[in-house]
Amino acid sequence: METIAKSNTTKEITTDFLPLQGTDYVEFYVGNAKQAAHFYKTAFGFKSLAYAGPETGVKEKVSYVIRQNKLTFVLTTPLKSNNPIADHIYKHGDGVKVLALKVDDASIAWQETTARGGKSYLEPIKLNDDKGEVVLSGIHTYGDTVHLFVERNNYSGVFMPGFISWNSNYNPSETGLLYVDHCVGNVGWNQMNTWVKFYEDVMGFRNILSFDDNDISTEYSALMSKVMSNGNGFVKFPINEPAEGKKKSQIEEYLDFYNGEGVQHVAIATNNIIETVNELQKRGVEFLKVPASYYETILERVGTIDEDLKPLSELGILIDRDEEGYLLQIFTKPLEDRPTVFFEIIQRKGAKSFGKGNFKALFEAIEREQALRGNL
Ligand code: FE2
């Protein structure tokens, strides 16, 4: 609930014009969805859920849906060249195309957002099968990324019409990944305020946190960041913009290799980061490492924590504290060969912030990787 001044009168806005129930799924466009699905199942512990492709009447593409707790990924690849999915992969490499959001009414979500200046990606469309109905609609956001609104209250099928159950005999055990905590977008030079305004005006989000140059520049890898949140806090989209530094910003490196704006990282919640990261490392997931010296003084900065420091330092898990509590977090290396999309694993113990206290150590670790790639 918020109050805004409008045309000399103070108008109370008592309802959220875009009520969101959270992230419905994240869709990646990838060069080889069959292999990507195998990687995410093996390395991250997702289960096979649903499939669409030629066998189900879809001629242009194949999609595998995988799930772990409330975290759903769709991995989509084109079957031929010369179509928007193939073009997306040619331009960006593997990356996030869709951040899908769960709503009660996808038609109203589309009307409210397009009426406020959102550019339509998909007019409301009803999909039906014998399990009921799903309504989809969508708008464009930064780069070639889109938000789909998914209305599925009247649907009891496995994913959505057009998909069949994917019953695989290969289902590695889960790793404790629970749901999307936040999704971060990288935007171009001087584009931060455009996209902050987009999330405020078109989607009714608020800017809940800002970081500038002073907070998060190391010697080189400068960036600015603003965190946008929807009304109930279920959906949080931090936005990064590169800043001038001595050498190339990590955000600029992303923009160069993604060939434009796009999703930088998906942060995934766990209730036990030590167990989760231990399991992920055993399965070959690679993480950014901070120097051992980080742990020598960390407890002076963050105070008492429930966990033993030893496993945290062995695994390279970072710690930060705000007024409300603390958080534990760690970042994977990029998940594809281009230095673009990566994951964050996060366990919140009261803290609602994003690990500002770790930025310096973290960005120095990123710069070491950037330098190895020759991009600093
Ligand atoms: Fe994050």
Short mmCIF file of C-alpha atoms and ligand atoms in Angstrom, two decimals:
data_model
loop_
_atom_site.label_atom_id
_atom_site.label_comp_id
_atom_site.label_asym_id
_atom_site.label_seq_id
_atom_site.Cartn_x
_atom_site.Cartn_y
_atom_site.Cartn_z
CA MET A 1 0.00 0.00 0.00
CA GLU A 2 1.36 3.42 -0.83
CA THR A 3 0.23 6.97 -1.27
CA ILE A 4 1.09 9.04 -4.29
CA ALA A 5 0.40 12.65 -5.15
CA LYS A 6 -1.34 13.00 -8.49
CA SER A 7 -2.65 16.09 -10.26
CA ASN A 8 -2.81 18.18 -7.07
CA THR A 9 -4.94 15.60 -5.32
CA THR A 10 -3.66 12.88 -3.04
CA LYS A 11 -4.92 9.57 -4.22
CA GLU A 12 -4.83 6.49 -2.03
CA ILE A 13 -3.85 3.38 -3.91
CA THR A 14 -5.26 0.60 -1.80
CA THR A 15 -4.91 -2.28 -4.24
CA ASP A 16 -1.92 -3.70 -6.05
CA PHE A 17 -2.84 -3.48 -9.75
CA LEU A 18 -0.53 -6.40 -10.51
CA PRO A 19 -0.84 -8.93 -7.67
CA LEU A 20 1.85 -11.59 -8.18
CA GLN A 21 1.97 -14.92 -6.37
CA GLY A 22 5.63 -15.48 -7.16
CA THR A 23 7.78 -16.92 -9.92
CA ASP A 24 5.98 -19.56 -11.98
CA TYR A 25 8.98 -20.71 -14.01
CA VAL A 26 12.20 -19.56 -15.67
CA GLU A 27 12.62 -20.49 -19.34
CA PHE A 28 16.06 -20.77 -20.89
CA TYR A 29 16.67 -20.80 -24.64
CA VAL A 30 19.56 -23.20 -25.12
CA GLY A 31 21.51 -24.77 -27.98
CA ASN A 32 20.79 -28.33 -26.87
CA ALA A 33 17.87 -28.75 -24.47
CA LYS A 34 18.30 -32.50 -24.13
CA GLN A 35 21.83 -32.07 -22.80
CA ALA A 36 20.95 -29.01 -20.71
CA ALA A 37 18.16 -30.94 -18.99
CA HIS A 38 20.59 -33.75 -18.21
CA PHE A 39 23.10 -31.23 -16.78
CA TYR A 40 20.56 -29.50 -14.52
CA LYS A 41 19.19 -32.84 -13.31
CA THR A 42 22.63 -34.30 -12.65
CA ALA A 43 24.42 -31.26 -11.24
CA PHE A 44 21.56 -29.48 -9.45
CA GLY A 45 19.13 -32.31 -8.61
CA PHE A 46 16.10 -31.36 -10.68
CA LYS A 47 13.46 -33.97 -11.53
CA SER A 48 11.95 -34.55 -14.96
CA LEU A 49 8.45 -33.09 -15.12
CA ALA A 50 7.09 -32.44 -18.62
CA TYR A 51 7.99 -32.44 -22.30
CA ALA A 52 6.75 -30.85 -25.52
CA GLY A 53 8.12 -31.51 -28.99
CA PRO A 54 7.35 -33.19 -32.30
CA GLU A 55 5.82 -36.20 -30.54
CA THR A 56 3.27 -33.91 -28.90
CA GLY A 57 2.49 -31.93 -32.04
CA VAL A 58 5.02 -29.10 -31.56
CA LYS A 59 6.98 -28.83 -34.81
CA GLU A 60 9.34 -25.88 -34.27
CA LYS A 61 10.90 -26.54 -30.88
CA VAL A 62 11.46 -28.93 -28.02
CA SER A 63 10.95 -28.02 -24.35
CA TYR A 64 11.90 -30.01 -21.27
CA VAL A 65 10.38 -28.96 -17.94
CA ILE A 66 12.32 -29.85 -14.80
CA ARG A 67 11.41 -29.12 -11.19
CA GLN A 68 12.84 -29.12 -7.68
CA ASN A 69 10.44 -28.11 -4.91
CA LYS A 70 8.94 -24.76 -6.07
CA LEU A 71 11.66 -24.15 -8.63
CA THR A 72 10.64 -24.87 -12.23
CA PHE A 73 12.89 -24.47 -15.26
CA VAL A 74 11.87 -24.83 -18.89
CA LEU A 75 14.71 -25.62 -21.32
CA THR A 76 13.79 -24.88 -24.92
CA THR A 77 15.71 -25.39 -28.16
CA PRO A 78 14.68 -24.76 -31.77
CA LEU A 79 14.46 -27.68 -34.21
CA LYS A 80 15.39 -25.54 -37.21
CA SER A 81 17.19 -22.32 -38.01
CA ASN A 82 15.49 -19.10 -39.07
CA ASN A 83 13.08 -18.63 -36.20
CA PRO A 84 13.05 -16.34 -33.15
CA ILE A 85 14.42 -18.99 -30.78
CA ALA A 86 17.37 -19.81 -33.06
CA ASP A 87 18.01 -16.08 -33.54
CA HIS A 88 17.97 -15.58 -29.74
CA ILE A 89 20.60 -18.29 -29.24
CA TYR A 90 22.71 -17.01 -32.13
CA LYS A 91 22.71 -13.54 -30.63
CA HIS A 92 22.91 -14.28 -26.89
CA GLY A 93 24.15 -17.84 -26.48
CA ASP A 94 22.25 -19.88 -23.90
CA GLY A 95 20.28 -17.53 -21.68
CA VAL A 96 17.06 -16.69 -19.88
CA LYS A 97 14.21 -15.74 -22.21
CA VAL A 98 11.20 -15.83 -19.88
CA LEU A 99 10.71 -14.84 -16.25
CA ALA A 100 7.18 -16.20 -15.81
CA LEU A 101 5.07 -14.84 -12.96
CA LYS A 102 2.07 -16.50 -11.34
CA VAL A 103 -1.15 -14.44 -11.35
CA ASP A 104 -4.85 -14.98 -10.65
CA ASP A 105 -5.88 -13.32 -13.91
CA ALA A 106 -3.48 -13.16 -16.85
CA SER A 107 -5.90 -11.08 -18.93
CA ILE A 108 -6.13 -8.34 -16.30
CA ALA A 109 -2.33 -8.49 -15.75
CA TRP A 110 -1.83 -7.84 -19.48
CA GLN A 111 -4.45 -5.06 -19.57
CA GLU A 112 -3.05 -3.28 -16.51
CA THR A 113 0.57 -3.43 -17.66
CA THR A 114 0.05 -2.58 -21.34
CA ALA A 115 -2.27 0.29 -20.34
CA ARG A 116 0.67 1.67 -18.32
CA GLY A 117 3.06 1.53 -21.24
CA GLY A 118 4.25 -2.10 -21.20
CA LYS A 119 5.01 -3.42 -24.68
CA SER A 120 2.93 -6.50 -25.44
CA TYR A 121 4.78 -9.74 -26.13
CA LEU A 122 1.76 -12.05 -25.99
CA GLU A 123 -1.90 -11.05 -25.93
CA PRO A 124 -3.93 -13.15 -23.47
CA ILE A 125 -4.35 -16.65 -24.88
CA LYS A 126 -6.32 -19.56 -23.41
CA LEU A 127 -4.79 -23.03 -23.60
CA ASN A 128 -7.08 -25.99 -22.91
CA ASP A 129 -6.85 -29.73 -22.54
CA ASP A 130 -8.72 -32.35 -20.54
CA LYS A 131 -6.98 -31.15 -17.34
CA GLY A 132 -8.42 -27.66 -17.59
CA GLU A 133 -7.26 -24.26 -18.73
CA VAL A 134 -4.12 -22.10 -18.51
CA VAL A 135 -4.22 -18.46 -19.58
CA LEU A 136 -0.95 -16.83 -20.67
CA SER A 137 -0.07 -13.25 -21.55
CA GLY A 138 3.19 -11.35 -21.62
CA ILE A 139 5.13 -8.13 -21.92
CA HIS A 140 8.68 -7.26 -22.90
CA THR A 141 11.29 -6.15 -20.37
CA TYR A 142 15.03 -5.34 -20.76
CA GLY A 143 16.84 -6.71 -23.83
CA ASP A 144 15.06 -9.63 -25.44
CA THR A 145 13.81 -10.86 -22.05
CA VAL A 146 10.06 -11.13 -21.40
CA HIS A 147 7.67 -11.55 -18.48
CA LEU A 148 4.88 -14.03 -19.01
CA PHE A 149 1.84 -13.91 -16.74
CA VAL A 150 0.61 -17.43 -15.99
CA GLU A 151 -2.93 -18.10 -14.75
CA ARG A 152 -3.23 -21.73 -13.79
CA ASN A 153 -5.84 -21.88 -10.99
CA ASN A 154 -8.14 -23.93 -13.23
CA TYR A 155 -5.50 -26.40 -14.36
CA SER A 156 -4.64 -29.78 -12.82
CA GLY A 157 -2.27 -31.15 -15.46
CA VAL A 158 1.46 -31.69 -15.09
CA PHE A 159 2.60 -28.30 -16.50
CA MET A 160 0.36 -26.74 -19.12
CA PRO A 161 -1.62 -27.78 -22.20
CA GLY A 162 0.70 -28.93 -24.97
CA PHE A 163 3.01 -30.74 -22.54
CA ILE A 164 2.99 -34.40 -21.58
CA SER A 165 4.45 -35.99 -18.44
CA TRP A 166 8.14 -36.70 -18.79
CA ASN A 167 8.66 -39.97 -16.94
CA SER A 168 12.40 -40.53 -16.82
CA ASN A 169 14.10 -43.48 -15.19
CA TYR A 170 16.99 -41.14 -14.32
CA ASN A 171 16.14 -38.89 -11.39
CA PRO A 172 19.15 -37.95 -9.23
CA SER A 173 18.40 -36.96 -5.64
CA GLU A 174 17.58 -33.33 -4.96
CA THR A 175 20.09 -30.84 -3.55
CA GLY A 176 17.74 -28.76 -1.39
CA LEU A 177 17.00 -26.00 -3.88
CA LEU A 178 13.61 -24.51 -2.97
CA TYR A 179 12.45 -21.50 -5.01
CA VAL A 180 13.60 -18.35 -6.83
CA ASP A 181 14.70 -15.75 -4.26
CA HIS A 182 15.45 -13.04 -6.85
CA CYS A 183 16.46 -12.60 -10.50
CA VAL A 184 19.01 -9.98 -11.49
CA GLY A 185 19.07 -8.15 -14.81
CA ASN A 186 22.06 -6.41 -16.38
CA VAL A 187 21.17 -3.29 -18.39
CA GLY A 188 23.28 -0.99 -20.56
CA TRP A 189 25.06 2.27 -19.79
CA ASN A 190 22.62 4.93 -18.49
CA GLN A 191 19.68 2.50 -18.74
CA MET A 192 19.18 1.92 -15.00
CA ASN A 193 16.62 4.63 -14.49
CA THR A 194 14.65 3.61 -17.59
CA TRP A 195 14.16 0.14 -16.18
CA VAL A 196 13.57 1.28 -12.60
CA LYS A 197 10.79 3.46 -14.00
CA PHE A 198 9.47 0.56 -16.09
CA TYR A 199 9.13 -1.64 -13.00
CA GLU A 200 7.57 1.23 -11.03
CA ASP A 201 5.15 2.50 -13.66
CA VAL A 202 4.27 -0.59 -15.67
CA MET A 203 4.41 -3.27 -12.96
CA GLY A 204 3.80 -1.32 -9.73
CA PHE A 205 7.12 -2.35 -8.14
CA ARG A 206 9.07 -0.24 -5.62
CA ASN A 207 12.77 0.48 -5.42
CA ILE A 208 13.64 -1.03 -2.00
CA LEU A 209 17.46 -0.78 -2.08
CA SER A 210 20.13 1.05 -4.06
CA PHE A 211 23.88 0.54 -4.29
CA ASP A 212 26.12 3.00 -6.01
CA ASP A 213 29.68 3.17 -7.04
CA ASN A 214 30.95 3.82 -3.53
CA ASP A 215 29.35 0.70 -2.15
CA ILE A 216 30.43 -1.68 -4.86
CA SER A 217 33.40 -0.66 -6.84
CA THR A 218 36.60 -2.55 -6.39
CA GLU A 219 39.59 -1.14 -8.11
CA TYR A 220 38.16 -2.20 -11.46
CA SER A 221 34.78 -3.85 -11.60
CA ALA A 222 32.37 -1.04 -10.88
CA LEU A 223 28.60 -1.28 -11.10
CA MET A 224 25.45 0.30 -9.79
CA SER A 225 22.47 -1.71 -8.59
CA LYS A 226 18.86 -1.02 -7.64
CA VAL A 227 16.52 -3.64 -6.20
CA MET A 228 12.92 -3.57 -7.42
CA SER A 229 10.26 -5.47 -5.45
CA ASN A 230 6.58 -6.09 -6.06
CA GLY A 231 3.99 -5.18 -3.40
CA ASN A 232 3.98 -8.42 -1.41
CA GLY A 233 7.76 -8.94 -1.79
CA PHE A 234 7.36 -12.32 -3.53
CA VAL A 235 9.12 -11.06 -6.67
CA LYS A 236 12.40 -9.14 -6.51
CA PHE A 237 14.34 -7.96 -9.54
CA PRO A 238 17.66 -6.21 -8.80
CA ILE A 239 18.97 -4.30 -11.82
CA ASN A 240 22.68 -3.69 -12.50
CA GLU A 241 24.24 -1.04 -14.70
CA PRO A 242 27.98 -0.86 -15.45
CA ALA A 243 29.96 2.03 -13.95
CA GLU A 244 33.26 3.58 -14.98
CA GLY A 245 36.26 1.98 -13.32
CA LYS A 246 39.94 1.61 -14.05
CA LYS A 247 39.21 -1.32 -16.32
CA LYS A 248 36.21 -3.06 -17.78
CA SER A 249 33.20 -3.50 -15.49
CA GLN A 250 31.98 -7.08 -14.96
CA ILE A 251 28.60 -5.85 -16.24
CA GLU A 252 30.19 -4.60 -19.43
CA GLU A 253 31.81 -7.99 -19.94
CA TYR A 254 28.36 -9.56 -19.63
CA LEU A 255 26.83 -7.05 -22.08
CA ASP A 256 29.62 -7.76 -24.59
CA PHE A 257 29.20 -11.52 -24.47
CA TYR A 258 25.40 -11.65 -24.09
CA ASN A 259 25.29 -9.13 -26.90
CA GLY A 260 22.92 -6.89 -24.99
CA GLU A 261 20.87 -6.68 -21.82
CA GLY A 262 19.61 -9.79 -20.06
CA VAL A 263 19.38 -11.89 -16.92
CA GLN A 264 22.69 -12.01 -15.04
CA HIS A 265 21.83 -14.42 -12.25
CA VAL A 266 19.00 -16.39 -10.74
CA ALA A 267 19.25 -16.61 -6.95
CA ILE A 268 17.88 -19.85 -5.54
CA ALA A 269 16.89 -20.34 -1.90
CA THR A 270 17.89 -23.27 0.29
CA ASN A 271 17.20 -24.05 3.97
CA ASN A 272 20.63 -25.59 4.46
CA ILE A 273 23.31 -24.00 2.33
CA ILE A 274 26.12 -26.15 3.75
CA GLU A 275 24.40 -29.38 2.70
CA THR A 276 23.28 -27.93 -0.63
CA VAL A 277 26.66 -26.52 -1.65
CA ASN A 278 28.49 -29.61 -0.43
CA GLU A 279 26.27 -31.72 -2.67
CA LEU A 280 26.55 -29.35 -5.65
CA GLN A 281 30.35 -29.32 -5.43
CA LYS A 282 30.42 -33.13 -5.32
CA ARG A 283 28.40 -33.09 -8.53
CA GLY A 284 30.86 -30.79 -10.28
CA VAL A 285 29.22 -27.36 -9.91
CA GLU A 286 31.96 -24.72 -9.83
CA PHE A 287 31.76 -21.72 -7.53
CA LEU A 288 33.62 -18.43 -7.21
CA LYS A 289 36.13 -18.59 -4.38
CA VAL A 290 37.16 -15.76 -2.08
CA PRO A 291 40.61 -15.84 -0.44
CA ALA A 292 40.99 -17.66 2.89
CA SER A 293 41.69 -14.27 4.51
CA TYR A 294 37.98 -13.43 4.08
CA TYR A 295 37.21 -15.81 6.95
CA GLU A 296 39.85 -14.43 9.32
CA THR A 297 37.86 -11.30 10.13
CA ILE A 298 34.36 -12.25 9.01
CA LEU A 299 32.88 -12.82 12.46
CA GLU A 300 34.02 -9.36 13.56
CA ARG A 301 31.89 -7.97 10.74
CA VAL A 302 28.80 -10.18 10.99
CA GLY A 303 28.79 -11.18 14.67
CA THR A 304 27.60 -14.53 15.99
CA ILE A 305 26.08 -17.02 13.57
CA ASP A 306 24.49 -20.43 14.12
CA GLU A 307 26.81 -22.29 11.74
CA ASP A 308 30.39 -23.43 12.31
CA LEU A 309 32.80 -21.30 10.33
CA LYS A 310 34.85 -24.29 9.21
CA PRO A 311 32.42 -25.83 6.68
CA LEU A 312 31.50 -22.35 5.44
CA SER A 313 35.15 -21.49 4.75
CA GLU A 314 35.86 -24.91 3.23
CA LEU A 315 32.96 -24.52 0.82
CA GLY A 316 33.57 -20.80 0.19
CA ILE A 317 30.16 -19.66 1.45
CA LEU A 318 29.91 -15.91 2.14
CA ILE A 319 28.18 -14.26 5.10
CA ASP A 320 26.54 -10.85 5.48
CA ARG A 321 24.33 -9.18 8.07
CA ASP A 322 21.73 -6.41 7.97
CA GLU A 323 19.39 -4.93 10.63
CA GLU A 324 17.05 -7.90 10.43
CA GLY A 325 19.41 -10.85 10.50
CA TYR A 326 22.06 -12.49 8.39
CA LEU A 327 22.37 -14.39 5.13
CA LEU A 328 24.66 -17.00 3.65
CA GLN A 329 25.35 -16.94 -0.09
CA ILE A 330 27.62 -18.29 -2.81
CA PHE A 331 27.84 -17.72 -6.57
CA THR A 332 28.49 -20.29 -9.29
CA LYS A 333 30.79 -19.63 -12.18
CA PRO A 334 28.90 -18.96 -15.44
CA LEU A 335 26.77 -21.96 -16.45
CA GLU A 336 27.75 -21.77 -20.10
CA ASP A 337 30.96 -20.95 -21.97
CA ARG A 338 30.06 -17.30 -22.49
CA PRO A 339 30.68 -15.38 -19.22
CA THR A 340 26.97 -14.59 -18.85
CA VAL A 341 24.31 -16.30 -16.72
CA PHE A 342 25.14 -17.81 -13.33
CA PHE A 343 23.30 -18.88 -10.17
CA GLU A 344 23.44 -17.66 -6.61
CA ILE A 345 22.58 -20.07 -3.80
CA ILE A 346 21.22 -18.19 -0.77
CA GLN A 347 20.04 -19.06 2.72
CA ARG A 348 18.33 -16.22 4.56
CA LYS A 349 18.37 -16.15 8.34
CA GLY A 350 16.31 -13.02 8.84
CA ALA A 351 18.21 -10.76 6.44
CA LYS A 352 16.17 -9.34 3.56
CA SER A 353 19.12 -7.70 1.78
CA PHE A 354 21.46 -8.99 -0.91
CA GLY A 355 24.95 -9.31 0.57
CA LYS A 356 26.33 -5.82 0.12
CA GLY A 357 29.09 -6.55 2.64
CA ASN A 358 30.41 -9.28 0.35
CA PHE A 359 30.55 -7.20 -2.81
CA LYS A 360 34.20 -6.24 -2.53
CA ALA A 361 35.52 -9.76 -1.85
CA LEU A 362 33.16 -11.18 -4.42
CA PHE A 363 33.98 -8.73 -7.17
CA GLU A 364 37.68 -9.26 -6.65
CA ALA A 365 37.00 -12.96 -7.20
CA ILE A 366 35.02 -12.12 -10.35
CA GLU A 367 37.86 -9.92 -11.59
CA ARG A 368 40.36 -12.74 -11.19
CA GLU A 369 38.16 -14.87 -13.45
CA GLN A 370 37.63 -11.95 -15.85
CA ALA A 371 41.40 -11.42 -16.08
CA LEU A 372 41.91 -15.14 -16.85
CA ARG A 373 39.48 -14.71 -19.76
CA GLY A 374 41.44 -11.67 -20.95
CA ASN A 375 38.41 -9.39 -20.47
CA LEU A 376 39.54 -7.05 -17.72
FE FE2 B 1 21.81 -11.89 -6.02
#
